[in-house]
Amino acid sequence: MHLKKLIILFLCLCSFAVQSQNEYKRWSDIIRKSDASWFASAEAKKIAENVLLYQRDIGGWPKNIQMQQELTEKQKKDLIALKKTDAETTTDNGATCQEMLFMSRMYAQVKDERYATSFLKGLNYLLEAQYANGGWPQFYPLKKGYYTHITYNDDSMVNILNVIRNIGDETDYYSIKPSKEIVEKCKKSFEKGIDCILKTQYKQNGVLTAWCAQHDEITLAPANARAFELASLSGYESAKIVLLLMSIEKPSPEIVTAVKNAVAWFEKTKITNLQEKRVLNDAGKINDKKMIPTQNAAPLWARFMDLETNEPFFCDRDGIKKKSLDQIGAERRNGYSWYTDAPKEVLKKFPDWAVKNGTRVGASEKKIVNYITVAQDGSGDYTKIQDAVYATPAFPYEKVTIYIKNGIYNEKVRIPEWNTNVVLKGESKENTIITFDDNFSKIGLGRNSTFYTYTLLVEGDDCSVSNLTIKNTSGERGQAIALSVVANRVKVSNCKLLGNQDTLYLSGKDAKQYFKDCYIEGTTDFIFGGATALFENCTIHSIKSSYITAASTPEGTPFGFVFKDCKLTANPEAKDVYLGRPWRIYAKTVFINCEMGKQIKPEGWENWSKPEAEKKAFYAEYNCSGEGFQPSKRVNWSHQLSKKEVAQYSIENILKDKIAKWYFL
């Protein structure tokens, strides 16, 4: 019996080992995604022998090699014979740079000096391959044809510069530390590379725009590559170039100018009326690509754009420009990336970069970059948040960021229904504070006065709020809302929502709202309303004994308020706190994997003098913890979810909407 168990355990371990070995099938994934400890394994050491064999004596490696594949003895002999040659050594498709990273990760775990030597030979190869003007060819030693051009294609030069910079800055990214002489060489090499990038930025009618995938190594002009890769402005390669420039600390005025002009070009050339549809065969491979006209589609950029008109074009192997993807043959149509969304990352990071580097967005540029700064000291575009909201366009196609610098903004702010796609972003959660003191009695507009008491009101769909404190300072004077959200697809993250009764109101027809990493405090019913709302990793703090939630979920709505991985805390005087009561009888509130303090009453829930709610409301918990989690003492009409039931409470199900995964945007 004991032997049988050992055999089963051995088979399981073998199975695990095979599974682990095959987890990443692509060479690049093995390098970047494997755990650090894996590089000390026998499997890693075996692969390292292959990598050493593939490296030529000149220091570079060939491209598109799956180096983890086992070699025959003949293949090993052939590779040894090739080492003295410079056959196909390149930086294209990540070659050389990625093998250097592999050797660094190996050396960090196994102090085999062959790994360090291999890395340093690769570094010397990169330094030797650089042109005097700062650029790099695709192949070195030089190979006849377009391979001699300065190559931004597939991020080749950006990859090299990232390696060179890490060495020059003496970071800990690589485990192998070159000599001071090499470090100084890398610093100069990086400066030359950036200078080359600035000199190759294409001017269109005297205005800086973007870059081509290849530039002539002598004239620096845009250049052709393969027959279907004509000289053009590149939506893909330009994105990584700009991100590299934006990553430079204390950028020069020339770098700032280059970035701003490139961003303006990205805004000008984005495509928002097309969506790529990929048709797959039974094997899961792309059978066909089609561009479908779609209103308000997520932005795309063409890989190739005309140097003078910015119009996208497409080529077959005959090198003849075509205006649409469906005009070229299936082989090139499906075997090449003609569109990209890479510049989205640039546009996402640009607003913060602009503020950090003192490039205030002037009035003439707002329409281009969709960015407005609010600062009380006058250094922004406006001193009041509401004035910035008034300045945002109605129903814009792209996000409009209102960046709020630190300060206490004593104002009542409304983002109207027509101001969709607004990003309200504070400089810091602790020091960017929106505050007002309206309450039910002060408003005095009758029985519905509560809904006018907000400090911040969000009515526009597809808005996000982050890094802010939103506070109603009226104190215990009845209902007083800090944040009111009556819109769909609204995300609130890293915010503090402070108030007493009715701190947070959530509503809107079929509205879905997402709260992540927030601190929310109050007294009575301080999270209330009829929206579907997911709270993740939030702290829910009760100031006194009362009720946390008061949902008014509409009948037939699958989810109401869902709290996942939240922490329920309280002031010392708050000793008897209910999880919730039904504002309307179909209320739904669920707590999953939450930590509940001792302030939570054993019965958990209350019916608000509505006996019918005990049959129609849905209150539930799953796998919670803490002194306040007493499932056996809960009211008998509440529920403890099963493992099968809780599987339905995924973020995808709760916040499902026609806009795919909007909550990650």
Short mmCIF file of N, CA, C and O in Angstrom, two decimals, residues 461-462 487-490 508-514 532 558-559 650-665:
data_model
loop_
_atom_site.label_atom_id
_atom_site.label_comp_id
_atom_site.label_asym_id
_atom_site.label_seq_id
_atom_site.Cartn_x
_atom_site.Cartn_y
_atom_site.Cartn_z
N ASP A 461 -22.31 59.03 -18.41
CA ASP A 461 -21.84 57.65 -18.54
C ASP A 461 -20.33 57.61 -18.83
O ASP A 461 -19.74 58.58 -19.33
N ASP A 462 -19.75 56.44 -18.57
CA ASP A 462 -18.35 56.16 -18.92
C ASP A 462 -17.37 57.14 -18.28
O ASP A 462 -16.36 57.52 -18.87
N ALA A 487 -25.27 57.20 -13.19
CA ALA A 487 -24.79 56.99 -14.55
C ALA A 487 -24.30 55.56 -14.70
O ALA A 487 -24.11 54.85 -13.72
N ASN A 488 -24.08 55.15 -15.95
CA ASN A 488 -23.67 53.78 -16.26
C ASN A 488 -22.17 53.74 -16.56
O ASN A 488 -21.60 54.69 -17.09
N ARG A 489 -21.57 52.62 -16.23
CA ARG A 489 -20.15 52.37 -16.49
C ARG A 489 -19.28 53.46 -15.85
O ARG A 489 -18.50 54.13 -16.51
N VAL A 490 -19.42 53.59 -14.55
CA VAL A 490 -18.63 54.56 -13.79
C VAL A 490 -17.68 53.81 -12.87
O VAL A 490 -18.11 52.91 -12.14
N GLY A 508 -29.40 55.07 -11.45
CA GLY A 508 -29.31 55.09 -12.90
C GLY A 508 -29.93 53.86 -13.50
O GLY A 508 -29.76 52.75 -12.99
N LYS A 509 -30.65 54.04 -14.60
CA LYS A 509 -31.34 52.91 -15.23
C LYS A 509 -30.34 51.88 -15.74
O LYS A 509 -29.47 52.19 -16.55
N ASP A 510 -30.47 50.64 -15.28
CA ASP A 510 -29.58 49.54 -15.66
C ASP A 510 -28.11 49.90 -15.43
O ASP A 510 -27.22 49.42 -16.13
N ALA A 511 -27.84 50.76 -14.46
CA ALA A 511 -26.48 51.26 -14.25
C ALA A 511 -25.57 50.22 -13.61
O ALA A 511 -25.97 49.49 -12.71
N LYS A 512 -24.32 50.19 -14.09
CA LYS A 512 -23.27 49.34 -13.51
C LYS A 512 -22.14 50.26 -13.03
O LYS A 512 -21.66 51.12 -13.79
N GLN A 513 -21.71 50.06 -11.80
CA GLN A 513 -20.70 50.93 -11.21
C GLN A 513 -19.67 50.10 -10.44
O GLN A 513 -20.01 49.07 -9.86
N TYR A 514 -18.44 50.57 -10.44
CA TYR A 514 -17.33 49.78 -9.90
C TYR A 514 -16.49 50.64 -8.95
O TYR A 514 -16.00 51.70 -9.32
N THR A 532 -26.48 48.53 -9.85
CA THR A 532 -25.64 47.35 -9.63
C THR A 532 -24.23 47.86 -9.40
O THR A 532 -23.66 48.54 -10.26
N PRO A 558 -30.28 40.99 -11.68
CA PRO A 558 -29.55 39.84 -11.14
C PRO A 558 -28.63 40.16 -9.97
O PRO A 558 -28.42 39.34 -9.09
N PHE A 559 -28.06 41.37 -9.93
CA PHE A 559 -27.14 41.73 -8.86
C PHE A 559 -27.48 43.13 -8.35
O PHE A 559 -27.92 43.99 -9.11
N SER A 650 -18.72 36.81 -10.53
CA SER A 650 -17.46 37.27 -11.12
C SER A 650 -17.64 38.71 -11.58
O SER A 650 -18.77 39.16 -11.82
N ILE A 651 -16.53 39.41 -11.71
CA ILE A 651 -16.62 40.80 -12.16
C ILE A 651 -17.25 40.89 -13.55
O ILE A 651 -17.99 41.82 -13.86
N GLU A 652 -16.97 39.87 -14.38
CA GLU A 652 -17.54 39.87 -15.73
C GLU A 652 -19.06 39.76 -15.70
O GLU A 652 -19.75 40.43 -16.48
N ASN A 653 -19.59 38.93 -14.80
CA ASN A 653 -21.04 38.77 -14.71
C ASN A 653 -21.70 39.99 -14.07
O ASN A 653 -22.72 40.48 -14.55
N ILE A 654 -21.12 40.46 -12.99
CA ILE A 654 -21.75 41.56 -12.25
C ILE A 654 -21.82 42.83 -13.08
O ILE A 654 -22.84 43.51 -13.13
N LEU A 655 -20.71 43.14 -13.78
CA LEU A 655 -20.62 44.42 -14.50
C LEU A 655 -20.76 44.25 -16.00
O LEU A 655 -20.37 45.13 -16.78
N LYS A 656 -21.34 43.13 -16.41
CA LYS A 656 -21.50 42.86 -17.84
C LYS A 656 -22.25 43.98 -18.54
O LYS A 656 -23.27 44.46 -18.08
N ASP A 657 -21.70 44.40 -19.69
CA ASP A 657 -22.29 45.51 -20.42
C ASP A 657 -21.91 45.35 -21.88
O ASP A 657 -21.00 44.58 -22.23
N LYS A 658 -22.57 46.09 -22.75
CA LYS A 658 -22.27 45.99 -24.18
C LYS A 658 -20.85 46.46 -24.50
O LYS A 658 -20.29 46.09 -25.52
N ILE A 659 -20.28 47.30 -23.63
CA ILE A 659 -18.89 47.70 -23.78
C ILE A 659 -18.04 46.68 -23.05
O ILE A 659 -18.12 46.56 -21.83
N ALA A 660 -17.22 45.96 -23.80
CA ALA A 660 -16.48 44.84 -23.22
C ALA A 660 -15.48 45.30 -22.17
O ALA A 660 -14.65 46.16 -22.41
N LYS A 661 -15.59 44.75 -20.98
CA LYS A 661 -14.64 44.96 -19.90
C LYS A 661 -14.31 46.43 -19.68
O LYS A 661 -13.15 46.83 -19.52
N TRP A 662 -15.32 47.27 -19.68
CA TRP A 662 -15.12 48.70 -19.47
C TRP A 662 -14.45 49.01 -18.15
O TRP A 662 -13.74 50.00 -18.00
N TYR A 663 -14.63 48.12 -17.16
CA TYR A 663 -14.14 48.38 -15.82
C TYR A 663 -12.63 48.25 -15.71
O TYR A 663 -12.04 48.60 -14.69
N PHE A 664 -11.96 47.75 -16.75
CA PHE A 664 -10.51 47.70 -16.75
C PHE A 664 -9.89 48.92 -17.40
O PHE A 664 -8.69 49.10 -17.39
N LEU A 665 -10.72 49.74 -18.03
CA LEU A 665 -10.19 50.88 -18.77
C LEU A 665 -9.71 51.97 -17.82
O LEU A 665 -10.22 52.13 -16.75
#
